[in-house]
PDB file of C-alpha atoms in Angstrom:
ATOM      1  CA  UNK D 190      48.688   9.015  15.462  1.00 77.00           C
ATOM      2  CA  UNK D 191      50.924  10.545  12.823  1.00 73.00           C
ATOM      3  CA  UNK D 192      48.073  11.268  10.422  1.00 74.00           C
ATOM      4  CA  UNK D 193      50.133  13.183   7.853  1.00 74.00           C
ATOM      5  CA  UNK D 194      53.111  10.890   7.279  1.00 77.00           C
ATOM      6  CA  UNK D 195      52.551   7.529   8.970  1.00 77.00           C
ATOM      7  CA  UNK D 196      55.427   5.073   8.874  1.00 79.00           C
ATOM      8  CA  UNK D 197      54.756   2.576  11.663  1.00 79.00           C
ATOM      9  CA  UNK D 198      52.795   0.269   9.371  1.00 81.00           C
ATOM     10  CA  UNK D 199      55.762   0.147   6.970  1.00 78.00           C
ATOM     11  CA  UNK D 200      58.273  -0.508   9.721  1.00 82.00           C
ATOM     12  CA  UNK D 201      56.186  -3.360  11.129  1.00 82.00           C
ATOM     13  CA  UNK D 202      54.890  -4.556   7.738  1.00 84.00           C
ATOM     14  CA  UNK D 203      51.233  -4.152   8.740  1.00 81.00           C
ATOM     15  CA  UNK D 204      48.160  -3.391   6.648  1.00 77.00           C
ATOM     16  CA  UNK D 205      46.837   0.196   6.794  1.00 74.00           C
ATOM     17  CA  UNK D 206      43.150  -0.748   6.717  1.00 72.00           C
ATOM     18  CA  UNK D 207      40.899  -0.581   9.772  1.00 73.00           C
ATOM     19  CA  UNK D 208      43.109   1.789  11.739  1.00 83.00           C
ATOM     20  CA  UNK D 209      42.729   4.597  14.211  1.00 84.00           C
ATOM     21  CA  UNK D 210      41.106   7.008  11.745  1.00 83.00           C
ATOM     22  CA  UNK D 211      38.234   4.583  11.193  1.00 83.00           C
ATOM     23  CA  UNK D 212      37.808   4.142  14.959  1.00 84.00           C
ATOM     24  CA  UNK D 213      37.710   7.905  15.535  1.00 83.00           C
ATOM     25  CA  UNK D 214      35.166   8.550  12.770  1.00 81.00           C
ATOM     26  CA  UNK D 215      32.890   5.549  13.030  1.00 80.00           C
ATOM     27  CA  UNK D 216      32.727   5.011  16.737  1.00 71.00           C
ATOM     28  CA  UNK D 217      33.921   1.428  16.240  1.00 79.00           C
ATOM     29  CA  UNK D 218      35.639  -0.359  19.086  1.00 83.00           C
ATOM     30  CA  UNK D 219      39.405   0.065  19.411  1.00 86.00           C
ATOM     31  CA  UNK D 220      39.762  -3.712  19.490  1.00 85.00           C
ATOM     32  CA  UNK D 221      38.844  -3.800  15.791  1.00 83.00           C
ATOM     33  CA  UNK D 222      41.843  -1.619  14.900  1.00 84.00           C
ATOM     34  CA  UNK D 223      44.460  -3.410  16.999  1.00 86.00           C
ATOM     35  CA  UNK D 224      46.820  -5.789  15.193  1.00 85.00           C
ATOM     36  CA  UNK D 225      48.915  -8.277  17.226  1.00 85.00           C
ATOM     37  CA  UNK D 226      52.632  -7.801  16.561  1.00 87.00           C
ATOM     38  CA  UNK D 227      54.578  -9.891  19.079  1.00 87.00           C
ATOM     39  CA  UNK D 228      53.618 -11.297  22.446  1.00 88.00           C
ATOM     40  CA  UNK D 229      51.224  -8.898  24.118  1.00 88.00           C
ATOM     41  CA  UNK D 230      52.148  -5.976  21.857  1.00 89.00           C
ATOM     42  CA  UNK D 231      49.337  -4.694  19.636  1.00 89.00           C
ATOM     43  CA  UNK D 232      49.411  -1.782  17.201  1.00 88.00           C
ATOM     44  CA  UNK D 233      46.723   0.442  15.747  1.00 86.00           C
ATOM     45  CA  UNK D 234      47.928   1.920  12.467  1.00 83.00           C
ATOM     46  CA  UNK D 235      46.630   5.224  11.133  1.00 81.00           C
ATOM     47  CA  UNK D 236      44.227   3.648   8.678  1.00 78.00           C
ATOM     48  CA  UNK D 237      43.995   3.688   4.904  1.00 73.00           C
ATOM     49  CA  UNK D 238      42.120   6.941   4.348  1.00 72.00           C
ATOM     50  CA  UNK D 239      42.398  10.249   6.180  1.00 73.00           C
ATOM     51  CA  UNK D 240      39.366  12.470   5.836  1.00 72.00           C
ATOM     52  CA  UNK D 241      39.464  16.262   5.879  1.00 74.00           C
ATOM     53  CA  UNK D 242      37.957  16.393   9.334  1.00 72.00           C
ATOM     54  CA  UNK D 243      40.308  13.832  10.895  1.00 72.00           C
ATOM     55  CA  UNK D 244      42.430  16.515  12.563  1.00 72.00           C
ATOM     56  CA  UNK D 245      39.232  17.992  13.965  1.00 73.00           C
ATOM     57  CA  UNK D 246      38.431  14.650  15.575  1.00 73.00           C
ATOM     58  CA  UNK D 247      41.443  15.202  17.820  1.00 75.00           C
ATOM     59  CA  UNK D 248      39.587  18.137  19.412  1.00 77.00           C
ATOM     60  CA  UNK D 249      36.565  16.038  20.374  1.00 77.00           C
ATOM     61  CA  UNK D 250      35.810  13.865  23.356  1.00 82.00           C
ATOM     62  CA  UNK D 251      36.014  10.880  20.999  1.00 83.00           C
ATOM     63  CA  UNK D 252      39.834  10.998  21.164  1.00 83.00           C
ATOM     64  CA  UNK D 253      39.729  10.849  24.958  1.00 86.00           C
ATOM     65  CA  UNK D 254      37.258   7.958  24.761  1.00 87.00           C
ATOM     66  CA  UNK D 255      39.583   6.049  22.405  1.00 86.00           C
ATOM     67  CA  UNK D 256      42.594   6.702  24.653  1.00 87.00           C
ATOM     68  CA  UNK D 257      40.613   5.542  27.694  1.00 89.00           C
ATOM     69  CA  UNK D 258      39.521   2.396  25.862  1.00 88.00           C
ATOM     70  CA  UNK D 259      43.133   1.640  24.889  1.00 88.00           C
ATOM     71  CA  UNK D 260      44.327   2.300  28.447  1.00 89.00           C
ATOM     72  CA  UNK D 261      41.755  -0.179  29.720  1.00 88.00           C
ATOM     73  CA  UNK D 262      43.258  -2.889  27.520  1.00 85.00           C
ATOM     74  CA  UNK D 263      46.966  -2.263  28.064  1.00 87.00           C
ATOM     75  CA  UNK D 264      49.571  -1.411  30.659  1.00 90.00           C
ATOM     76  CA  UNK D 265      51.050   1.255  28.378  1.00 91.00           C
ATOM     77  CA  UNK D 266      49.689   3.110  25.362  1.00 90.00           C
ATOM     78  CA  UNK D 267      52.292   4.829  23.197  1.00 89.00           C
ATOM     79  CA  UNK D 268      51.268   7.304  20.504  1.00 87.00           C
ATOM     80  CA  UNK D 269      53.753   8.283  17.823  1.00 85.00           C
ATOM     81  CA  UNK D 270      53.094  11.688  16.294  1.00 85.00           C
ATOM     82  CA  UNK D 271      54.655  14.076  13.822  1.00 82.00           C
ATOM     83  CA  UNK D 272      56.860  17.046  14.736  1.00 85.00           C
ATOM     84  CA  UNK D 273      54.958  19.396  17.009  1.00 84.00           C
ATOM     85  CA  UNK D 274      56.279  22.644  15.550  1.00 84.00           C
ATOM     86  CA  UNK D 275      55.231  21.517  12.060  1.00 82.00           C
ATOM     87  CA  UNK D 276      51.924  19.785  12.864  1.00 78.00           C
ATOM     88  CA  UNK D 277      49.962  21.725  15.467  1.00 79.00           C
ATOM     89  CA  UNK D 278      47.175  19.119  15.559  1.00 78.00           C
ATOM     90  CA  UNK D 279      49.479  17.129  17.801  1.00 83.00           C
ATOM     91  CA  UNK D 280      48.833  19.626  20.600  1.00 86.00           C
ATOM     92  CA  UNK D 281      45.322  18.192  20.825  1.00 83.00           C
ATOM     93  CA  UNK D 282      46.772  14.702  21.149  1.00 85.00           C
ATOM     94  CA  UNK D 283      49.288  15.909  23.768  1.00 88.00           C
ATOM     95  CA  UNK D 284      46.436  17.235  25.869  1.00 84.00           C
ATOM     96  CA  UNK D 285      44.590  13.895  25.706  1.00 84.00           C
ATOM     97  CA  UNK D 286      47.404  11.638  26.909  1.00 88.00           C
ATOM     98  CA  UNK D 287      48.901  11.174  30.372  1.00 90.00           C
ATOM     99  CA  UNK D 288      52.406  12.236  29.403  1.00 93.00           C
ATOM    100  CA  UNK D 289      54.613  13.324  26.513  1.00 94.00           C
ATOM    101  CA  UNK D 290      58.103  12.107  25.719  1.00 94.00           C
ATOM    102  CA  UNK D 291      59.943  14.506  23.435  1.00 92.00           C
ATOM    103  CA  UNK D 292      62.190  12.910  20.834  1.00 91.00           C
ATOM    104  CA  UNK D 293      64.950  15.099  19.421  1.00 89.00           C
ATOM    105  CA  UNK D 294      67.761  14.471  16.976  1.00 88.00           C
ATOM    106  CA  UNK D 295      71.215  15.168  18.403  1.00 85.00           C
ATOM    107  CA  UNK D 296      72.976  18.059  16.738  1.00 83.00           C
ATOM    108  CA  UNK D 297      69.957  18.917  14.575  1.00 87.00           C
ATOM    109  CA  UNK D 298      67.175  20.104  16.869  1.00 86.00           C
ATOM    110  CA  UNK D 299      68.039  23.644  17.996  1.00 88.00           C
ATOM    111  CA  UNK D 300      67.750  24.309  21.730  1.00 87.00           C
ATOM    112  CA  UNK D 301      65.454  27.257  20.955  1.00 92.00           C
ATOM    113  CA  UNK D 302      63.015  24.901  19.179  1.00 91.00           C
ATOM    114  CA  UNK D 303      63.081  22.482  22.094  1.00 90.00           C
ATOM    115  CA  UNK D 304      62.345  25.342  24.509  1.00 92.00           C
ATOM    116  CA  UNK D 305      59.487  26.515  22.254  1.00 93.00           C
ATOM    117  CA  UNK D 306      58.007  23.008  22.181  1.00 93.00           C
ATOM    118  CA  UNK D 307      58.233  22.787  25.968  1.00 93.00           C
ATOM    119  CA  UNK D 308      56.450  26.124  26.411  1.00 93.00           C
ATOM    120  CA  UNK D 309      53.804  25.198  23.840  1.00 92.00           C
ATOM    121  CA  UNK D 310      53.098  21.829  25.452  1.00 93.00           C
ATOM    122  CA  UNK D 311      52.857  23.360  28.907  1.00 92.00           C
ATOM    123  CA  UNK D 312      50.413  25.972  27.583  1.00 91.00           C
ATOM    124  CA  UNK D 313      47.932  23.212  26.639  1.00 88.00           C
ATOM    125  CA  UNK D 314      48.375  21.389  29.935  1.00 90.00           C
ATOM    126  CA  UNK D 315      50.483  18.548  28.544  1.00 92.00           C
ATOM    127  CA  UNK D 316      52.783  16.800  31.003  1.00 93.00           C
ATOM    128  CA  UNK D 317      56.338  16.284  29.716  1.00 94.00           C
ATOM    129  CA  UNK D 318      57.764  13.128  31.285  1.00 94.00           C
ATOM    130  CA  UNK D 319      61.108  12.967  29.495  1.00 93.00           C
ATOM    131  CA  UNK D 320      63.317  13.575  26.489  1.00 91.00           C
ATOM    132  CA  UNK D 321      64.920  11.020  24.185  1.00 91.00           C
ATOM    133  CA  UNK D 322      67.966  12.113  22.210  1.00 87.00           C
ATOM    134  CA  UNK D 323      68.309  10.127  18.970  1.00 88.00           C
ATOM    135  CA  UNK D 324      71.415   9.628  16.870  1.00 85.00           C
ATOM    136  CA  UNK D 325      73.872  10.836  19.504  1.00 79.00           C
ATOM    137  CA  UNK D 326      77.371  10.063  18.198  1.00 77.00           C
ATOM    138  CA  UNK D 327      79.098   7.470  20.437  1.00 73.00           C
ATOM    139  CA  UNK D 328      82.204   9.638  20.893  1.00 71.00           C
ATOM    140  CA  UNK D 329      80.057  12.400  22.424  1.00 68.00           C
ATOM    141  CA  UNK D 330      78.369   9.920  24.761  1.00 65.00           C
ATOM    142  CA  UNK D 331      81.725   8.584  25.933  1.00 67.00           C
ATOM    143  CA  UNK D 332      83.050  12.102  26.551  1.00 66.00           C
ATOM    144  CA  UNK D 333      79.924  13.033  28.533  1.00 61.00           C
ATOM    145  CA  UNK D 334      79.863   9.884  30.651  1.00 62.00           C
ATOM    146  CA  UNK D 335      83.615   9.998  31.354  1.00 64.00           C
ATOM    147  CA  UNK D 336      83.103  13.497  32.751  1.00 60.00           C
ATOM    148  CA  UNK D 337      80.044  12.326  34.717  1.00 58.00           C
ATOM    149  CA  UNK D 338      81.832   9.214  35.972  1.00 54.00           C
ATOM    150  CA  UNK D 339      84.883  11.177  37.177  1.00 60.00           C
ATOM    151  CA  UNK D 340      82.732  13.809  38.860  1.00 57.00           C
ATOM    152  CA  UNK D 341      80.478  11.270  40.543  1.00 57.00           C
ATOM    153  CA  UNK D 342      83.222   9.081  41.945  1.00 56.00           C
ATOM    154  CA  UNK D 343      85.482  11.988  42.870  1.00 55.00           C
ATOM    155  CA  UNK D 344      82.669  13.367  45.060  1.00 55.00           C
ATOM    156  CA  UNK D 345      81.867   9.996  46.679  1.00 51.00           C
ATOM    157  CA  UNK D 346      85.546   9.262  47.460  1.00 54.00           C
ATOM    158  CA  UNK D 347      85.981  12.666  49.078  1.00 53.00           C
ATOM    159  CA  UNK D 348      83.213  11.937  51.625  1.00 52.00           C
TER     160      UNK D 348
END
């Protein structure tokens, strides 16, 4: 669902044709856009051509219908989107899914931006279910968990 700069098809070496854009515009079944990847995992790429009104399709009931159809065929449906503060169309997607997982880059994403994203998502009724921090340097992780480990076990031994 990253309509501006899709990369999933490149990462997985999949064709771009017959993707989510075509399903949204034509009313075709989601099954036609799903490509088997491995085991029970299937992917719907963006599609080859994005029309001018594709972003507008995110504001229609068609997006909810597509999400419901995908949910009926899978245990989990994950939608990858572009940065929310740069691509506001993603707010429409956030309102159509059950939950949002924020992905931030360690040391790059300012806390103020993260707070702004949280407020913006909550304003459209999106449910934030978690945060993933990418590219956290291992030395920072070790320092954090050593502190956590000492604090956790010091409290439990004192009881």
